[in-house]
mmCIF file of C-alpha atoms in Angstrom:
data_model
loop_
_atom_site.group_PDB
_atom_site.id
_atom_site.type_symbol
_atom_site.label_atom_id
_atom_site.label_comp_id
_atom_site.label_asym_id
_atom_site.label_seq_id
_atom_site.Cartn_x
_atom_site.Cartn_y
_atom_site.Cartn_z
ATOM 1 C CA MET A 1 0.000 0.000 0.000
ATOM 2 C CA LYS A 2 1.393 3.347 -0.920
ATOM 3 C CA ALA A 3 1.514 5.752 1.998
ATOM 4 C CA LYS A 4 1.163 9.406 1.185
ATOM 5 C CA THR A 5 3.501 11.546 3.192
ATOM 6 C CA GLN A 6 2.316 14.978 2.109
ATOM 7 C CA PRO A 7 -1.145 15.963 0.997
ATOM 8 C CA ASP A 8 -1.317 17.451 -2.512
ATOM 9 C CA ALA A 9 -2.151 21.107 -3.023
ATOM 10 C CA LEU A 10 -5.835 21.832 -2.493
ATOM 11 C CA PRO A 11 -7.787 20.842 -5.636
ATOM 12 C CA ARG A 12 -9.427 23.619 -7.641
ATOM 13 C CA THR A 13 -11.952 21.650 -9.674
ATOM 14 C CA VAL A 14 -14.171 18.602 -9.165
ATOM 15 C CA ASP A 15 -12.048 16.553 -11.565
ATOM 16 C CA ASP A 16 -8.904 17.642 -9.682
ATOM 17 C CA TYR A 17 -10.481 16.600 -6.406
ATOM 18 C CA LEU A 18 -11.480 13.195 -7.754
ATOM 19 C CA ARG A 19 -8.011 12.675 -9.244
ATOM 20 C CA GLN A 20 -6.391 13.413 -5.888
ATOM 21 C CA LEU A 21 -8.873 11.191 -4.076
ATOM 22 C CA ARG A 22 -8.163 8.344 -6.504
ATOM 23 C CA ALA A 23 -4.420 8.804 -5.922
ATOM 24 C CA ALA A 24 -4.905 8.876 -2.142
ATOM 25 C CA LEU A 25 -6.869 5.625 -2.310
ATOM 26 C CA ASN A 26 -4.147 3.875 -4.270
ATOM 27 C CA GLY A 27 -3.822 0.273 -3.074
ATOM 28 C CA ALA A 28 -7.320 0.105 -1.516
ATOM 29 C CA PRO A 29 -9.814 -2.535 -2.733
ATOM 30 C CA PRO A 30 -11.132 -1.496 -6.171
ATOM 31 C CA ALA A 31 -14.740 -1.606 -4.961
ATOM 32 C CA LEU A 32 -13.915 0.785 -2.126
ATOM 33 C CA ILE A 33 -12.263 3.186 -4.573
ATOM 34 C CA GLN A 34 -15.323 3.090 -6.836
ATOM 35 C CA ASP A 35 -17.691 3.765 -3.940
ATOM 36 C CA ALA A 36 -15.589 6.584 -2.473
ATOM 37 C CA LEU A 37 -15.274 8.276 -5.867
ATOM 38 C CA ALA A 38 -19.000 7.913 -6.551
ATOM 39 C CA ASP A 39 -19.898 9.413 -3.151
ATOM 40 C CA ALA A 40 -17.431 12.273 -3.497
ATOM 41 C CA GLU A 41 -18.549 13.086 -7.024
ATOM 42 C CA ASP A 42 -22.194 13.015 -5.996
ATOM 43 C CA TYR A 43 -21.485 15.455 -3.159
ATOM 44 C CA LEU A 44 -19.201 17.773 -5.140
ATOM 45 C CA ARG A 45 -21.389 18.024 -8.229
ATOM 46 C CA GLU A 46 -24.397 18.876 -6.102
ATOM 47 C CA GLU A 47 -22.478 21.566 -4.232
ATOM 48 C CA VAL A 48 -21.218 23.058 -7.490
ATOM 49 C CA ALA A 49 -24.716 22.970 -9.008
ATOM 50 C CA LEU A 50 -26.239 24.661 -5.947
ATOM 51 C CA GLU A 51 -23.808 27.575 -6.137
ATOM 52 C CA SER A 52 -23.175 27.713 -9.848
ATOM 53 C CA TYR A 53 -22.701 31.501 -9.671
ATOM 54 C CA LYS A 54 -19.505 31.068 -7.604
ATOM 55 C CA PRO A 55 -16.109 30.048 -8.973
ATOM 56 C CA GLU A 56 -15.602 26.286 -8.762
ATOM 57 C CA SER A 57 -12.281 26.691 -6.914
ATOM 58 C CA GLU A 58 -14.027 28.629 -4.129
ATOM 59 C CA ILE A 59 -16.692 25.942 -3.727
ATOM 60 C CA ILE A 60 -14.093 23.159 -3.719
ATOM 61 C CA ALA A 61 -12.070 24.992 -1.058
ATOM 62 C CA ARG A 62 -15.184 25.192 1.145
ATOM 63 C CA VAL A 63 -16.095 21.588 0.430
ATOM 64 C CA ALA A 64 -12.579 20.489 1.425
ATOM 65 C CA ARG A 65 -13.335 21.886 4.879
ATOM 66 C CA SER A 66 -16.790 20.341 5.315
ATOM 67 C CA PHE A 67 -16.532 17.102 3.329
ATOM 68 C CA GLY A 68 -12.801 16.683 3.914
ATOM 69 C CA ARG A 69 -9.628 16.994 1.841
ATOM 70 C CA PRO A 70 -9.013 14.106 -0.568
ATOM 71 C CA ASP A 71 -6.399 12.554 1.727
ATOM 72 C CA GLU A 72 -8.742 12.883 4.734
ATOM 73 C CA VAL A 73 -11.628 11.340 2.815
ATOM 74 C CA ALA A 74 -9.403 8.473 1.678
ATOM 75 C CA ALA A 75 -8.275 7.876 5.271
ATOM 76 C CA GLU A 76 -11.907 7.930 6.402
ATOM 77 C CA TYR A 77 -13.006 5.297 3.893
ATOM 78 C CA ARG A 78 -9.978 3.142 4.653
ATOM 79 C CA ALA A 79 -10.696 3.364 8.397
ATOM 80 C CA VAL A 80 -14.355 2.404 7.980
ATOM 81 C CA GLU A 81 -13.400 -0.463 5.688
ATOM 82 C CA ALA A 82 -10.707 -1.721 8.067
ATOM 83 C CA ARG A 83 -13.097 -1.631 11.016
ATOM 84 C CA PHE A 84 -15.747 -3.421 9.029
ATOM 85 C CA ASP A 85 -13.253 -6.046 7.817
ATOM 86 C CA ARG A 86 -12.201 -6.678 11.409
ATOM 87 C CA ARG A 87 -15.803 -7.233 12.448
ATOM 88 C CA ILE A 88 -16.461 -9.576 9.522
ATOM 89 C CA ARG A 89 -13.291 -11.550 10.295
ATOM 90 C CA LEU A 90 -14.327 -11.917 13.921
ATOM 91 C CA ARG A 91 -17.790 -13.069 12.909
ATOM 92 C CA GLU A 92 -16.572 -15.457 10.242
ATOM 93 C CA ARG A 93 -13.386 -16.626 11.924
ATOM 94 C CA PRO A 94 -12.086 -19.490 9.793
ATOM 95 C CA ARG A 95 -12.237 -22.801 11.620
ATOM 96 C CA SER A 96 -9.691 -25.428 10.815
ATOM 97 C CA GLY A 97 -10.700 -28.986 10.044
ATOM 98 C CA PHE A 98 -12.428 -30.743 7.201
ATOM 99 C CA PHE A 99 -15.877 -30.834 8.841
ATOM 100 C CA SER A 100 -15.848 -27.227 10.088
ATOM 101 C CA ILE A 101 -17.036 -26.165 6.634
ATOM 102 C CA ALA A 102 -20.525 -27.103 7.885
ATOM 103 C CA LEU A 103 -20.363 -24.091 10.223
ATOM 104 C CA ASP A 104 -19.132 -21.666 7.542
ATOM 105 C CA PRO A 105 -22.006 -19.462 6.348
ATOM 106 C CA ARG A 106 -20.045 -18.619 3.185
ATOM 107 C CA ALA A 107 -20.148 -22.304 2.180
ATOM 108 C CA TYR A 108 -23.941 -22.180 2.103
ATOM 109 C CA GLY A 109 -23.761 -18.792 0.367
ATOM 110 C CA GLY A 110 -21.564 -20.438 -2.259
ATOM 111 C CA LEU A 111 -24.015 -23.320 -2.571
ATOM 112 C CA LEU A 112 -26.921 -20.928 -3.065
ATOM 113 C CA TYR A 113 -24.887 -18.928 -5.581
ATOM 114 C CA ALA A 114 -24.054 -22.105 -7.516
ATOM 115 C CA LEU A 115 -27.720 -23.126 -7.605
ATOM 116 C CA THR A 116 -28.903 -19.720 -8.830
ATOM 117 C CA ALA A 117 -25.988 -19.208 -11.243
ATOM 118 C CA LEU A 118 -27.625 -21.206 -14.023
ATOM 119 C CA PRO A 119 -30.937 -19.292 -14.378
ATOM 120 C CA ILE A 120 -29.155 -15.969 -13.842
ATOM 121 C CA GLY A 121 -26.453 -16.960 -16.342
ATOM 122 C CA ILE A 122 -29.078 -17.827 -18.967
ATOM 123 C CA PHE A 123 -30.768 -14.469 -18.424
ATOM 124 C CA TYR A 124 -27.480 -12.516 -18.683
ATOM 125 C CA PHE A 125 -26.449 -14.382 -21.820
ATOM 126 C CA VAL A 126 -29.779 -13.801 -23.576
ATOM 127 C CA TRP A 127 -29.792 -10.137 -22.515
ATOM 128 C CA VAL A 128 -26.297 -9.383 -23.822
ATOM 129 C CA VAL A 129 -26.605 -11.349 -27.049
ATOM 130 C CA THR A 130 -30.026 -9.846 -27.826
ATOM 131 C CA GLY A 131 -28.922 -6.351 -26.836
ATOM 132 C CA LEU A 132 -25.748 -6.453 -28.902
ATOM 133 C CA SER A 133 -27.535 -7.915 -31.935
ATOM 134 C CA LEU A 134 -30.330 -5.351 -31.796
ATOM 135 C CA SER A 135 -27.865 -2.491 -31.202
ATOM 136 C CA ALA A 136 -25.906 -3.516 -34.289
ATOM 137 C CA GLY A 137 -29.069 -4.080 -36.329
ATOM 138 C CA LEU A 138 -30.680 -0.789 -35.340
ATOM 139 C CA ALA A 139 -27.474 1.264 -35.692
ATOM 140 C CA ILE A 140 -28.539 2.609 -39.105
ATOM 141 C CA LEU A 141 -31.912 3.792 -37.765
ATOM 142 C CA VAL A 142 -32.725 6.818 -35.614
ATOM 143 C CA ILE A 143 -33.631 4.662 -32.625
ATOM 144 C CA GLY A 144 -30.281 2.850 -32.848
ATOM 145 C CA VAL A 145 -28.356 5.307 -30.662
ATOM 146 C CA PRO A 146 -30.879 5.624 -27.814
ATOM 147 C CA PHE A 147 -31.375 1.863 -27.872
ATOM 148 C CA THR A 148 -27.611 1.247 -27.563
ATOM 149 C CA LEU A 149 -27.362 3.768 -24.717
ATOM 150 C CA LEU A 150 -30.246 2.127 -22.882
ATOM 151 C CA PHE A 151 -28.684 -1.277 -23.401
ATOM 152 C CA ILE A 152 -25.306 -0.135 -22.009
ATOM 153 C CA ALA A 153 -27.049 1.522 -19.043
ATOM 154 C CA SER A 154 -28.884 -1.743 -18.341
ATOM 155 C CA VAL A 155 -25.594 -3.665 -18.474
ATOM 156 C CA ARG A 156 -24.130 -1.296 -15.853
ATOM 157 C CA LEU A 157 -27.157 -1.760 -13.629
ATOM 158 C CA PHE A 158 -26.826 -5.533 -13.920
ATOM 159 C CA ALA A 159 -23.139 -5.216 -13.007
ATOM 160 C CA LEU A 160 -24.153 -3.404 -9.805
ATOM 161 C CA LEU A 161 -26.842 -5.991 -9.069
ATOM 162 C CA GLU A 162 -24.475 -8.893 -9.678
ATOM 163 C CA GLY A 163 -21.948 -7.197 -7.404
ATOM 164 C CA ARG A 164 -24.522 -7.037 -4.618
ATOM 165 C CA ILE A 165 -25.317 -10.750 -5.053
ATOM 166 C CA VAL A 166 -21.604 -11.649 -5.053
ATOM 167 C CA GLU A 167 -20.954 -9.563 -1.916
ATOM 168 C CA LEU A 168 -23.980 -10.924 -0.087
ATOM 169 C CA LEU A 169 -23.436 -14.599 -0.877
ATOM 170 C CA LEU A 170 -19.690 -14.880 -1.417
ATOM 171 C CA GLY A 171 -18.398 -12.137 0.902
ATOM 172 C CA GLN A 172 -16.285 -10.436 -1.766
ATOM 173 C CA ARG A 173 -16.221 -6.647 -1.354
ATOM 174 C CA MET A 174 -18.047 -5.248 -4.369
ATOM 175 C CA PRO A 175 -19.232 -1.717 -5.237
ATOM 176 C CA ARG A 176 -22.384 -0.447 -3.581
ATOM 177 C CA ARG A 177 -22.734 2.518 -5.911
ATOM 178 C CA LEU A 178 -22.756 2.969 -9.653
ATOM 179 C CA PRO A 179 -19.338 4.237 -10.766
ATOM 180 C CA SER A 180 -18.745 7.940 -11.165
ATOM 181 C CA GLU A 181 -18.391 8.998 -14.751
ATOM 182 C CA GLU A 182 -16.149 11.691 -16.123
ATOM 183 C CA ARG A 183 -18.190 14.568 -17.411
ATOM 184 C CA ILE A 184 -17.790 14.446 -21.166
ATOM 185 C CA LYS A 185 -19.540 17.161 -23.111
ATOM 186 C CA GLY A 186 -21.449 16.285 -26.265
ATOM 187 C CA LEU A 187 -23.582 13.276 -27.154
ATOM 188 C CA TRP A 188 -21.208 11.575 -29.587
ATOM 189 C CA PRO A 189 -18.063 11.843 -27.404
ATOM 190 C CA ARG A 190 -20.133 10.418 -24.538
ATOM 191 C CA ILE A 191 -21.356 7.522 -26.627
ATOM 192 C CA GLY A 192 -17.782 6.989 -27.805
ATOM 193 C CA ALA A 193 -16.533 6.952 -24.206
ATOM 194 C CA MET A 194 -19.248 4.493 -23.193
ATOM 195 C CA LEU A 195 -18.445 2.174 -26.081
ATOM 196 C CA SER A 196 -14.688 2.379 -25.634
ATOM 197 C CA GLY A 197 -14.829 2.008 -21.836
ATOM 198 C CA ARG A 198 -13.039 -1.130 -20.695
ATOM 199 C CA ARG A 199 -15.654 -1.772 -18.039
ATOM 200 C CA THR A 200 -18.567 -1.830 -20.509
ATOM 201 C CA TRP A 201 -16.969 -4.683 -22.441
ATOM 202 C CA SER A 202 -15.598 -6.528 -19.443
ATOM 203 C CA THR A 203 -19.085 -6.488 -17.896
ATOM 204 C CA MET A 204 -20.593 -7.913 -21.092
ATOM 205 C CA PHE A 205 -17.840 -10.538 -21.168
ATOM 206 C CA TYR A 206 -18.691 -11.433 -17.568
ATOM 207 C CA MET A 207 -22.398 -11.706 -18.370
ATOM 208 C CA VAL A 208 -21.796 -13.928 -21.397
ATOM 209 C CA LEU A 209 -19.360 -16.139 -19.498
ATOM 210 C CA GLN A 210 -21.881 -16.558 -16.690
ATOM 211 C CA LEU A 211 -23.757 -19.059 -18.845
ATOM 212 C CA PRO A 212 -21.001 -21.717 -19.100
ATOM 213 C CA LEU A 213 -19.841 -20.958 -15.562
ATOM 214 C CA GLY A 214 -23.414 -21.143 -14.296
ATOM 215 C CA ILE A 215 -23.871 -24.522 -15.978
ATOM 216 C CA ALA A 216 -20.653 -25.790 -14.379
ATOM 217 C CA TYR A 217 -21.502 -24.489 -10.884
ATOM 218 C CA PHE A 218 -25.083 -25.736 -11.081
ATOM 219 C CA THR A 219 -23.997 -29.168 -12.314
ATOM 220 C CA ILE A 220 -21.391 -29.573 -9.578
ATOM 221 C CA ALA A 221 -23.848 -28.443 -6.899
ATOM 222 C CA VAL A 222 -26.812 -30.531 -8.044
ATOM 223 C CA ALA A 223 -24.865 -33.658 -8.993
ATOM 224 C CA GLY A 224 -22.758 -33.525 -5.831
ATOM 225 C CA LEU A 225 -25.694 -32.928 -3.511
ATOM 226 C CA ALA A 226 -27.911 -35.480 -5.248
ATOM 227 C CA LEU A 227 -25.231 -38.175 -5.139
ATOM 228 C CA SER A 228 -24.266 -37.563 -1.512
ATOM 229 C CA LEU A 229 -27.875 -37.402 -0.319
ATOM 230 C CA ALA A 230 -28.763 -40.490 -2.390
ATOM 231 C CA LEU A 231 -25.935 -42.476 -0.787
ATOM 232 C CA ILE A 232 -27.058 -41.397 2.685
ATOM 233 C CA VAL A 233 -30.778 -41.962 2.167
ATOM 234 C CA ALA A 234 -30.737 -45.033 -0.126
ATOM 235 C CA PRO A 235 -30.209 -47.660 2.631
ATOM 236 C CA PHE A 236 -33.221 -46.284 4.556
ATOM 237 C CA ALA A 237 -35.292 -46.214 1.371
ATOM 238 C CA GLU A 238 -34.335 -49.838 0.676
ATOM 239 C CA MET A 239 -35.318 -50.845 4.205
ATOM 240 C CA ILE A 240 -38.695 -49.130 3.927
ATOM 241 C CA THR A 241 -39.648 -50.130 0.391
ATOM 242 C CA GLY A 242 -37.797 -53.453 0.287
ATOM 243 C CA ARG A 243 -36.528 -52.618 -3.184
ATOM 244 C CA ASP A 244 -32.958 -52.232 -4.375
ATOM 245 C CA HIS A 245 -32.405 -48.529 -5.142
ATOM 246 C CA VAL A 246 -28.617 -48.442 -5.597
ATOM 247 C CA ARG A 247 -27.027 -50.346 -8.436
ATOM 248 C CA PHE A 248 -23.340 -50.129 -9.212
ATOM 249 C CA GLY A 249 -23.518 -52.233 -12.355
ATOM 250 C CA ASP A 250 -21.414 -54.938 -10.769
ATOM 251 C CA ALA A 251 -23.027 -58.002 -9.189
ATOM 252 C CA GLY A 252 -20.393 -58.325 -6.459
ATOM 253 C CA LEU A 253 -20.549 -54.642 -5.531
ATOM 254 C CA ASP A 254 -24.360 -54.676 -5.589
ATOM 255 C CA ALA A 255 -24.393 -57.666 -3.262
ATOM 256 C CA PHE A 256 -21.842 -55.987 -0.958
ATOM 257 C CA SER A 257 -23.953 -52.825 -0.800
ATOM 258 C CA GLN A 258 -26.785 -54.912 0.734
ATOM 259 C CA THR A 259 -24.625 -56.095 3.617
ATOM 260 C CA PRO A 260 -24.540 -54.143 6.919
ATOM 261 C CA LEU A 261 -20.909 -53.128 6.288
ATOM 262 C CA GLY A 262 -21.754 -52.059 2.744
ATOM 263 C CA ILE A 263 -24.651 -49.955 3.992
ATOM 264 C CA VAL A 264 -22.477 -48.225 6.592
ATOM 265 C CA LEU A 265 -19.706 -47.565 4.064
ATOM 266 C CA MET A 266 -22.213 -46.189 1.556
ATOM 267 C CA MET A 267 -23.673 -43.790 4.108
ATOM 268 C CA LEU A 268 -20.188 -42.749 5.190
ATOM 269 C CA ALA A 269 -19.211 -42.095 1.563
ATOM 270 C CA GLY A 270 -22.350 -39.979 1.075
ATOM 271 C CA PHE A 271 -21.650 -38.068 4.252
ATOM 272 C CA LEU A 272 -18.041 -37.349 3.230
ATOM 273 C CA LEU A 273 -19.072 -36.448 -0.309
ATOM 274 C CA PHE A 274 -21.451 -33.804 1.074
ATOM 275 C CA PHE A 275 -18.534 -32.071 2.810
ATOM 276 C CA VAL A 276 -16.316 -32.426 -0.257
ATOM 277 C CA VAL A 277 -19.026 -30.717 -2.340
ATOM 278 C CA LEU A 278 -19.238 -27.864 0.178
ATOM 279 C CA HIS A 279 -15.438 -27.448 0.089
ATOM 280 C CA VAL A 280 -15.295 -27.505 -3.703
ATOM 281 C CA LEU A 281 -18.118 -24.985 -4.055
ATOM 282 C CA ARG A 282 -16.598 -22.731 -1.396
ATOM 283 C CA LEU A 283 -13.298 -22.702 -3.267
ATOM 284 C CA LEU A 284 -14.887 -22.207 -6.681
ATOM 285 C CA THR A 285 -17.137 -19.384 -5.551
ATOM 286 C CA LYS A 286 -14.297 -17.696 -3.682
ATOM 287 C CA LEU A 287 -12.302 -17.663 -6.909
ATOM 288 C CA HIS A 288 -15.425 -16.444 -8.693
ATOM 289 C CA GLY A 289 -15.627 -13.517 -6.240
ATOM 290 C CA HIS A 290 -12.105 -12.392 -7.190
ATOM 291 C CA TYR A 291 -12.897 -12.819 -10.875
ATOM 292 C CA ALA A 292 -16.096 -10.764 -10.461
ATOM 293 C CA GLU A 293 -14.146 -8.007 -8.708
ATOM 294 C CA ALA A 294 -11.552 -7.913 -11.487
ATOM 295 C CA THR A 295 -14.215 -7.842 -14.208
ATOM 296 C CA LEU A 296 -17.054 -5.720 -12.856
ATOM 297 C CA VAL A 297 -15.323 -3.001 -10.842
ATOM 298 C CA LYS A 298 -14.251 0.213 -12.455
ATOM 299 C CA VAL A 299 -11.138 1.827 -11.004
ATOM 300 C CA MET B 1 -18.034 25.813 7.695
ATOM 301 C CA PRO B 2 -16.050 25.729 10.975
ATOM 302 C CA ARG B 3 -14.294 22.484 11.704
ATOM 303 C CA PHE B 4 -14.770 20.541 14.881
ATOM 304 C CA PRO B 5 -11.524 20.746 16.896
ATOM 305 C CA GLU B 6 -9.249 17.810 16.246
ATOM 306 C CA THR B 7 -9.038 15.216 18.976
ATOM 307 C CA PRO B 8 -5.585 14.861 20.565
ATOM 308 C CA ALA B 9 -3.610 12.085 18.922
ATOM 309 C CA LEU B 10 -3.737 9.738 21.893
ATOM 310 C CA LEU B 11 -7.456 9.167 21.291
ATOM 311 C CA ASP B 12 -8.870 7.334 18.297
ATOM 312 C CA ALA B 13 -10.659 10.223 16.626
ATOM 313 C CA ALA B 14 -11.689 8.170 13.591
ATOM 314 C CA THR B 15 -13.752 5.719 15.609
ATOM 315 C CA PHE B 16 -15.366 8.477 17.659
ATOM 316 C CA GLU B 17 -16.314 10.449 14.542
ATOM 317 C CA ALA B 18 -17.611 7.367 12.754
ATOM 318 C CA GLU B 19 -19.734 6.359 15.728
ATOM 319 C CA ALA B 20 -21.095 9.886 16.113
ATOM 320 C CA ALA B 21 -21.953 9.979 12.400
ATOM 321 C CA ALA B 22 -23.592 6.545 12.566
ATOM 322 C CA PHE B 23 -25.837 7.405 15.509
ATOM 323 C CA ALA B 24 -26.685 10.842 14.087
ATOM 324 C CA ALA B 25 -27.737 9.163 10.836
ATOM 325 C CA LEU B 26 -29.749 6.431 12.543
ATOM 326 C CA GLY B 27 -31.412 8.921 14.886
ATOM 327 C CA ASN B 28 -32.367 11.253 12.096
ATOM 328 C CA LEU B 29 -33.709 8.455 9.919
ATOM 329 C CA LYS B 30 -35.873 7.399 12.837
ATOM 330 C CA ALA B 31 -37.058 10.933 13.578
ATOM 331 C CA GLU B 32 -37.577 12.296 10.074
ATOM 332 C CA GLY B 33 -37.891 9.247 7.828
ATOM 333 C CA PRO B 34 -36.027 8.096 4.686
ATOM 334 C CA ALA B 35 -33.435 10.360 3.091
ATOM 335 C CA THR B 36 -30.479 10.403 0.724
ATOM 336 C CA ALA B 37 -27.012 10.870 2.262
ATOM 337 C CA ARG B 38 -26.977 14.538 1.244
ATOM 338 C CA ASP B 39 -30.451 15.182 2.699
ATOM 339 C CA LEU B 40 -29.446 13.406 5.891
ATOM 340 C CA LEU B 41 -26.498 15.759 6.259
ATOM 341 C CA ARG B 42 -28.707 18.798 5.697
ATOM 342 C CA ARG B 43 -31.231 17.588 8.254
ATOM 343 C CA ILE B 44 -28.549 16.761 10.832
ATOM 344 C CA GLU B 45 -26.893 20.169 10.323
ATOM 345 C CA ARG B 46 -30.214 21.946 10.689
ATOM 346 C CA ALA B 47 -31.116 19.995 13.833
ATOM 347 C CA ALA B 48 -27.647 20.577 15.322
ATOM 348 C CA THR B 49 -27.844 24.300 14.617
ATOM 349 C CA ILE B 50 -31.262 24.538 16.282
ATOM 350 C CA ALA B 51 -29.831 22.661 19.271
ATOM 351 C CA GLY B 52 -27.053 25.269 19.502
ATOM 352 C CA GLU B 53 -24.190 23.136 18.151
ATOM 353 C CA PRO B 54 -23.622 24.160 14.537
ATOM 354 C CA VAL B 55 -20.310 22.295 14.250
ATOM 355 C CA LEU B 56 -20.739 18.630 13.448
ATOM 356 C CA PRO B 57 -18.366 16.303 15.297
ATOM 357 C CA PHE B 58 -17.529 14.511 12.032
ATOM 358 C CA LYS B 59 -16.647 15.336 8.452
ATOM 359 C CA HIS B 60 -19.364 14.964 5.852
ATOM 360 C CA ALA B 61 -17.339 12.217 4.151
ATOM 361 C CA THR B 62 -17.487 10.229 7.394
ATOM 362 C CA LEU B 63 -21.258 10.041 7.161
ATOM 363 C CA TYR B 64 -21.078 8.845 3.544
ATOM 364 C CA ALA B 65 -18.509 6.188 4.460
ATOM 365 C CA VAL B 66 -20.407 5.061 7.553
ATOM 366 C CA LEU B 67 -23.638 4.667 5.587
ATOM 367 C CA HIS B 68 -21.965 1.934 3.522
ATOM 368 C CA GLU B 69 -21.092 0.132 6.735
ATOM 369 C CA LEU B 70 -24.598 0.521 8.151
ATOM 370 C CA GLU B 71 -26.110 -0.649 4.886
ATOM 371 C CA PHE B 72 -24.033 -3.816 4.746
ATOM 372 C CA ASP B 73 -24.656 -4.475 8.423
ATOM 373 C CA GLY B 74 -28.415 -4.309 7.856
ATOM 374 C CA ALA B 75 -28.957 -1.269 10.085
ATOM 375 C CA VAL B 76 -30.247 0.762 7.150
ATOM 376 C CA ALA B 77 -31.727 -0.345 3.869
ATOM 377 C CA ILE B 78 -32.021 1.331 0.517
ATOM 378 C CA ALA B 79 -35.699 1.877 -0.050
ATOM 379 C CA GLU B 80 -35.610 3.501 -3.444
ATOM 380 C CA SER B 81 -33.461 5.662 -5.627
ATOM 381 C CA GLY B 82 -33.700 9.327 -4.855
ATOM 382 C CA PRO B 83 -33.146 12.172 -7.311
ATOM 383 C CA GLY B 84 -30.249 11.530 -9.675
ATOM 384 C CA ARG B 85 -30.247 7.786 -8.836
ATOM 385 C CA ARG B 86 -28.980 8.566 -5.337
ATOM 386 C CA PRO B 87 -29.778 5.836 -2.818
ATOM 387 C CA CYS B 88 -32.514 6.718 -0.359
ATOM 388 C CA TYR B 89 -31.829 5.243 3.074
ATOM 389 C CA VAL B 90 -34.471 3.934 5.440
ATOM 390 C CA LEU B 91 -33.983 2.747 9.013
ATOM 391 C CA ALA B 92 -34.157 -1.053 9.321
ATOM 392 C CA THR B 93 -35.275 -3.037 12.362
ATOM 393 C CA ARG B 94 -31.672 -3.840 13.223
ATOM 394 C CA GLY B 95 -30.867 -0.119 13.022
ATOM 395 C CA ARG B 96 -33.576 0.668 15.586
ATOM 396 C CA ALA B 97 -32.065 -1.832 18.000
ATOM 397 C CA VAL B 98 -28.522 -0.506 17.424
ATOM 398 C CA LEU B 99 -29.768 3.042 17.926
ATOM 399 C CA SER B 100 -31.583 2.381 21.183
ATOM 400 C CA VAL B 101 -28.545 0.613 22.687
ATOM 401 C CA GLY B 102 -26.166 3.288 21.373
ATOM 402 C CA GLN B 103 -28.243 6.222 22.606
ATOM 403 C CA GLU B 104 -28.369 4.750 26.086
ATOM 404 C CA ARG B 105 -24.602 4.115 26.051
ATOM 405 C CA TRP B 106 -23.825 7.663 24.880
ATOM 406 C CA ARG B 107 -26.262 9.208 27.357
ATOM 407 C CA SER B 108 -24.732 7.412 30.321
ATOM 408 C CA ALA B 109 -21.171 8.126 29.088
ATOM 409 C CA HIS B 110 -22.071 11.815 28.764
ATOM 410 C CA LEU B 111 -23.478 11.885 32.309
ATOM 411 C CA VAL B 112 -20.400 10.182 33.738
ATOM 412 C CA ILE B 113 -18.010 12.528 31.907
ATOM 413 C CA ARG B 114 -19.925 15.611 33.093
ATOM 414 C CA ALA B 115 -20.141 14.326 36.621
ATOM 415 C CA ALA B 116 -16.481 13.346 36.710
ATOM 416 C CA ALA B 117 -15.372 16.715 35.372
ATOM 417 C CA ALA B 118 -17.453 18.699 37.870
ATOM 418 C CA PRO B 119 -15.760 19.602 41.171
ATOM 419 C CA THR B 120 -17.138 17.566 44.034
ATOM 420 C CA GLU B 121 -16.718 17.889 47.756
ATOM 421 C CA SER B 122 -14.206 15.340 48.972
ATOM 422 C CA PRO B 123 -15.418 13.239 51.905
ATOM 423 C CA ARG B 124 -14.018 14.325 55.239
ATOM 424 C CA PRO B 125 -11.914 11.826 57.122
#
């Protein structure tokens, strides 16, 4: 983390202020930087709009006293984040041991994420593919531009929504605000900036890739859970119904699975498999959280 | 706007300011209903001025930062988007509980500090 020894000269414009704030937040989590910049821009732009008859430098100087200088604001956000991280770590203190995963709320968050990833992934994929196709198709018509702008705005909203889901279920710090945008004058330069923005395309890439990833997560979760629960429950089902529910395709193995030792081993295997599935999903979704942060956050 | 005097370095000013901002926000949301961060600040400033203390004990940025923490902790929720897509905060059930415990803690701390700082008659041997 880069420590700033001396605060920069007081900013004179909103863009200056945001630049200094971004520099002061260097090394902080990207989502924190995005949120701090969005908050600061929201505050500064409103102050400037309220007193538009005054020089911007005068307003910024006053704001630096009430809202805080960029380095003070950065320190404030870092302090809040550090305190919050400490609380989260205390609440979710990692427990060692293979079976302790059963007490980890993030494991169940990961499981829920894996189960919902497929329908959400299908929706994202259809949305992006349809939106891109229609944007390209309508580009020669008058409604082409507003349609493309609406589509890009919707993609940004979905990025925020996905970030909230990832933070809630997977515990990865994600933005809580839409990113601040540089004020670009003119419709065409703005459209150009939106289309050339790295985040616009990385978000679409994320949404498209959610389909194959969603299929993989869903398959692992459903197949793993179904197999482990089947192995645990099958002996009871066989006792109640008197029918053979588990077949391994091998006469010797099938016969062994009917014996008391076979039944115990089968239940044990199902029990262990359940924990393995939780571990695998926890690891996969943790990695997914980092990937989501790298793809969806604008810094 | 005048700045609240800085706390001497031996005390953790950041935590004090953040806690003050958090309880001011929760209290105002309870008293005056949902608001955006900017409206909350205006309302808190107005209330503080009426109460005779126009200098807030925290920077405005502290309130913005603390609202993120309160939101993730479930003490406040975002009810709707305010003007300009700004989030509009509403006090959640957990926030009410946090506020009532915090207010009581601050009230008793304030009483103790005032009492301790006031000269008292020492008991005669």
